[in-house]
mmCIF file of C-alpha atoms in Angstrom:
data_model
loop_
_atom_site.group_PDB
_atom_site.id
_atom_site.type_symbol
_atom_site.label_atom_id
_atom_site.label_comp_id
_atom_site.label_asym_id
_atom_site.label_seq_id
_atom_site.Cartn_x
_atom_site.Cartn_y
_atom_site.Cartn_z
ATOM 1 C CA LYS A 950 0.138 -0.027 0.191
ATOM 2 C CA GLN A 951 1.484 3.199 -1.134
ATOM 3 C CA LYS A 952 1.250 6.008 1.448
ATOM 4 C CA THR A 953 -0.497 9.259 1.363
ATOM 5 C CA ALA A 954 1.285 12.620 1.791
ATOM 6 C CA TYR A 955 -1.106 12.701 4.851
ATOM 7 C CA GLU A 956 0.723 9.901 6.064
ATOM 8 C CA ILE A 957 3.792 10.826 5.308
ATOM 9 C CA LEU A 958 3.623 14.407 6.794
ATOM 10 C CA THR A 959 2.647 12.966 9.983
ATOM 11 C CA CYS A 960 4.868 9.692 10.475
ATOM 12 C CA ASP A 961 8.434 9.357 12.071
ATOM 13 C CA TRP A 962 10.629 10.003 9.649
ATOM 14 C CA SER A 963 13.493 8.728 11.227
ATOM 15 C CA SER A 964 12.639 5.234 11.568
ATOM 16 C CA ASP A 965 11.052 5.578 7.653
ATOM 17 C CA VAL A 966 14.539 6.084 6.356
ATOM 18 C CA CYS A 967 16.726 4.181 8.702
ATOM 19 C CA SER A 968 14.659 1.305 7.934
ATOM 20 C CA SER A 969 14.661 1.929 4.130
ATOM 21 C CA ASP A 970 10.766 1.900 4.552
ATOM 22 C CA LEU A 971 10.804 4.658 1.786
ATOM 23 C CA ARG A 972 10.324 1.739 -0.950
ATOM 24 C CA ASP A 973 6.629 1.751 -1.388
ATOM 25 C CA ILE A 974 6.841 5.767 -0.692
ATOM 26 C CA ASP A 975 7.252 7.463 -4.576
ATOM 27 C CA PRO A 976 10.171 9.616 -4.468
ATOM 28 C CA ARG A 977 8.043 12.740 -5.722
ATOM 29 C CA VAL A 978 6.023 12.968 -2.817
ATOM 30 C CA ILE A 979 9.002 12.498 -0.474
ATOM 31 C CA VAL A 980 10.476 15.548 -2.573
ATOM 32 C CA THR A 981 7.182 17.657 -2.342
ATOM 33 C CA HIS A 982 6.928 16.723 0.991
ATOM 34 C CA PHE A 983 10.027 18.434 1.989
ATOM 35 C CA SER A 984 10.165 20.748 -0.585
ATOM 36 C CA GLY A 985 7.047 22.402 0.892
ATOM 37 C CA THR A 986 8.849 22.145 4.303
ATOM 38 C CA ALA A 987 11.718 24.197 3.523
ATOM 39 C CA THR A 988 9.885 26.712 1.296
ATOM 40 C CA LEU A 989 7.598 27.434 4.141
ATOM 41 C CA ILE A 990 10.123 27.842 7.110
ATOM 42 C CA ALA A 991 12.013 30.110 4.277
ATOM 43 C CA PHE A 992 8.623 32.051 3.844
ATOM 44 C CA LEU A 993 8.143 32.195 7.605
ATOM 45 C CA SER A 994 12.404 33.147 7.712
ATOM 46 C CA LEU A 995 11.714 35.950 5.387
ATOM 47 C CA LEU A 996 8.827 37.121 7.100
ATOM 48 C CA LEU A 997 10.555 37.549 10.201
ATOM 49 C CA PHE A 998 13.626 38.796 9.131
ATOM 50 C CA ARG A 999 12.290 40.967 6.598
ATOM 51 C CA ASN A 1000 14.860 43.903 7.603
ATOM 52 C CA ASP A 1001 17.977 41.758 7.837
ATOM 53 C CA ILE A 1002 17.614 40.649 4.568
ATOM 54 C CA ASP A 1003 19.120 42.095 0.827
ATOM 55 C CA LEU A 1004 16.457 41.367 -1.357
ATOM 56 C CA SER A 1005 17.839 43.850 -4.377
ATOM 57 C CA VAL A 1006 20.312 41.104 -5.472
ATOM 58 C CA LEU A 1007 17.149 39.480 -6.544
ATOM 59 C CA GLY A 1008 16.653 42.366 -9.280
ATOM 60 C CA ASN A 1009 19.472 40.724 -11.813
ATOM 61 C CA LEU A 1010 18.320 38.522 -14.077
ATOM 62 C CA LYS A 1011 21.470 36.642 -13.817
ATOM 63 C CA THR A 1012 21.364 35.725 -10.170
ATOM 64 C CA LEU A 1013 17.686 34.639 -10.667
ATOM 65 C CA THR A 1014 18.695 32.232 -13.231
ATOM 66 C CA MET A 1015 21.438 31.063 -11.220
ATOM 67 C CA LEU A 1016 18.994 30.311 -8.584
ATOM 68 C CA PHE A 1017 16.385 28.648 -10.736
ATOM 69 C CA GLY A 1018 18.743 26.399 -12.040
ATOM 70 C CA VAL A 1019 20.148 25.436 -8.672
ATOM 71 C CA GLY A 1020 16.744 24.651 -7.511
ATOM 72 C CA ILE A 1021 16.249 22.702 -10.766
ATOM 73 C CA LEU A 1022 19.379 20.772 -9.998
ATOM 74 C CA GLY A 1023 18.878 20.224 -6.326
ATOM 75 C CA THR A 1024 15.019 18.546 -7.074
ATOM 76 C CA ILE A 1025 16.189 16.366 -9.514
ATOM 77 C CA GLY A 1026 19.315 15.999 -7.027
ATOM 78 C CA GLN A 1027 17.083 15.498 -4.363
ATOM 79 C CA LEU A 1028 14.756 12.860 -6.361
ATOM 80 C CA GLY A 1029 17.553 10.448 -7.026
ATOM 81 C CA MET A 1030 19.169 10.667 -3.529
ATOM 82 C CA THR A 1031 15.352 9.910 -2.324
ATOM 83 C CA LYS A 1032 15.432 6.551 -4.923
ATOM 84 C CA ALA A 1033 18.681 4.842 -3.942
ATOM 85 C CA PHE A 1034 17.686 5.241 -0.263
ATOM 86 C CA ALA A 1035 15.184 3.579 -1.138
ATOM 87 C CA LEU A 1036 16.673 0.495 -2.947
ATOM 88 C CA ASP A 1037 19.583 -0.074 -0.243
ATOM 89 C CA LYS A 1038 20.522 0.238 2.979
ATOM 90 C CA ALA A 1039 20.427 3.949 4.523
ATOM 91 C CA PRO A 1040 23.975 4.207 5.920
ATOM 92 C CA LYS A 1041 25.692 3.203 2.369
ATOM 93 C CA ILE A 1042 23.747 5.446 1.009
ATOM 94 C CA ALA A 1043 24.374 8.393 3.550
ATOM 95 C CA ALA A 1044 28.132 6.998 2.742
ATOM 96 C CA ALA A 1045 28.302 7.357 -0.519
ATOM 97 C CA GLY A 1046 27.255 11.047 -0.601
ATOM 98 C CA TYR A 1047 30.808 11.898 1.114
ATOM 99 C CA ILE A 1048 32.095 11.125 -2.195
ATOM 100 C CA LYS A 1049 31.276 14.528 -3.364
ATOM 101 C CA VAL A 1050 34.079 15.329 -0.791
ATOM 102 C CA GLY A 1051 36.786 14.143 -3.348
ATOM 103 C CA PHE A 1052 34.979 15.241 -6.697
ATOM 104 C CA ALA A 1053 34.796 18.646 -4.935
ATOM 105 C CA ALA A 1054 38.546 18.689 -4.045
ATOM 106 C CA SER A 1055 39.601 17.407 -7.553
ATOM 107 C CA TYR A 1056 37.508 20.545 -9.254
ATOM 108 C CA ASP A 1057 38.929 22.903 -6.942
ATOM 109 C CA LEU A 1058 42.422 21.462 -8.065
ATOM 110 C CA ILE A 1059 41.495 21.056 -11.738
ATOM 111 C CA PHE A 1060 39.487 24.338 -12.469
ATOM 112 C CA TRP A 1061 40.636 26.974 -9.852
ATOM 113 C CA TYR A 1062 43.963 25.727 -9.578
ATOM 114 C CA HIS A 1063 43.594 26.065 -5.325
ATOM 115 C CA SER A 1064 46.019 24.362 -3.554
ATOM 116 C CA PHE A 1065 45.830 21.873 -0.304
ATOM 117 C CA LYS A 1066 47.408 21.765 3.363
ATOM 118 C CA LEU A 1067 48.331 18.892 4.256
ATOM 119 C CA SER A 1068 46.312 18.713 6.749
ATOM 120 C CA THR A 1069 43.369 18.451 4.404
ATOM 121 C CA VAL A 1070 44.656 16.367 2.182
ATOM 122 C CA PHE A 1071 44.872 14.273 4.933
ATOM 123 C CA GLY A 1072 41.328 14.542 5.558
ATOM 124 C CA ILE A 1073 39.519 14.059 2.613
ATOM 125 C CA SER A 1074 41.875 10.282 2.198
ATOM 126 C CA LEU A 1075 40.521 9.675 5.396
ATOM 127 C CA ILE A 1076 37.052 10.075 4.014
ATOM 128 C CA LEU A 1077 37.765 7.980 0.607
ATOM 129 C CA ILE A 1078 39.148 5.369 2.061
ATOM 130 C CA SER A 1079 36.944 5.188 4.749
ATOM 131 C CA ILE A 1080 34.216 5.029 2.493
ATOM 132 C CA THR A 1081 36.174 2.375 0.520
ATOM 133 C CA TRP A 1082 36.554 0.277 3.476
ATOM 134 C CA LEU A 1083 32.689 0.540 3.787
ATOM 135 C CA PHE A 1084 31.994 -0.420 0.312
ATOM 136 C CA TYR A 1085 34.214 -3.430 -0.022
ATOM 137 C CA THR A 1086 33.458 -5.317 3.621
ATOM 138 C CA GLN A 1087 29.782 -4.351 2.984
ATOM 139 C CA ARG A 1088 30.511 -6.409 -0.609
ATOM 140 C CA SER A 1089 32.266 -9.464 1.630
ATOM 141 C CA VAL A 1090 29.756 -9.567 3.833
ATOM 142 C CA ARG A 1091 26.821 -9.961 1.547
ATOM 143 C CA THR A 1092 28.962 -12.571 -0.329
ATOM 144 C CA GLU A 1093 29.060 -14.587 2.816
ATOM 145 C CA ILE A 1094 25.568 -14.293 3.380
ATOM 146 C CA THR A 1095 24.547 -15.314 0.187
ATOM 147 C CA ILE A 1096 26.637 -18.256 -0.075
ATOM 148 C CA PRO A 1097 24.298 -21.533 0.748
ATOM 149 C CA ASN A 1098 24.716 -23.976 3.682
ATOM 150 C CA ASN A 1099 25.108 -27.309 1.993
ATOM 151 C CA SER A 1100 24.770 -29.247 5.507
ATOM 152 C CA SER A 1101 21.220 -30.302 5.532
ATOM 153 C CA SER A 1102 19.646 -33.147 7.845
ATOM 154 C CA PHE A 1103 17.545 -35.416 6.617
#
């Protein structure tokens, strides 16, 4: 049975995500829920802090176009991540998100010629090594579980 938007809104999200109970929920419903909640919070923040926010930047067409692009790409990314959480174990999917650290560092080096301190390189290496270890051990555990037991009692 597919959950309705109201059921999703009123349920305990942490247990749904951690138990991969998202398999039966359309990712568009989840993304719509989160987007609606974020929009409501942003609107309330805008009302609450309206004197502290400079809205003159929204008069620039280039800025509005970039914001629109970020919104579209963010929605596409969220749909993909929501679907990924529904397909596999949450800790594994969440850890895969840290791969972006390696990509971001690579972009900094290649496109912006950014140099890193040794401590930064060490931190990035620790993250990427732990992700590699996690996926390697997950594969080993899965292989051990799928090997059939040949001992049978007749």
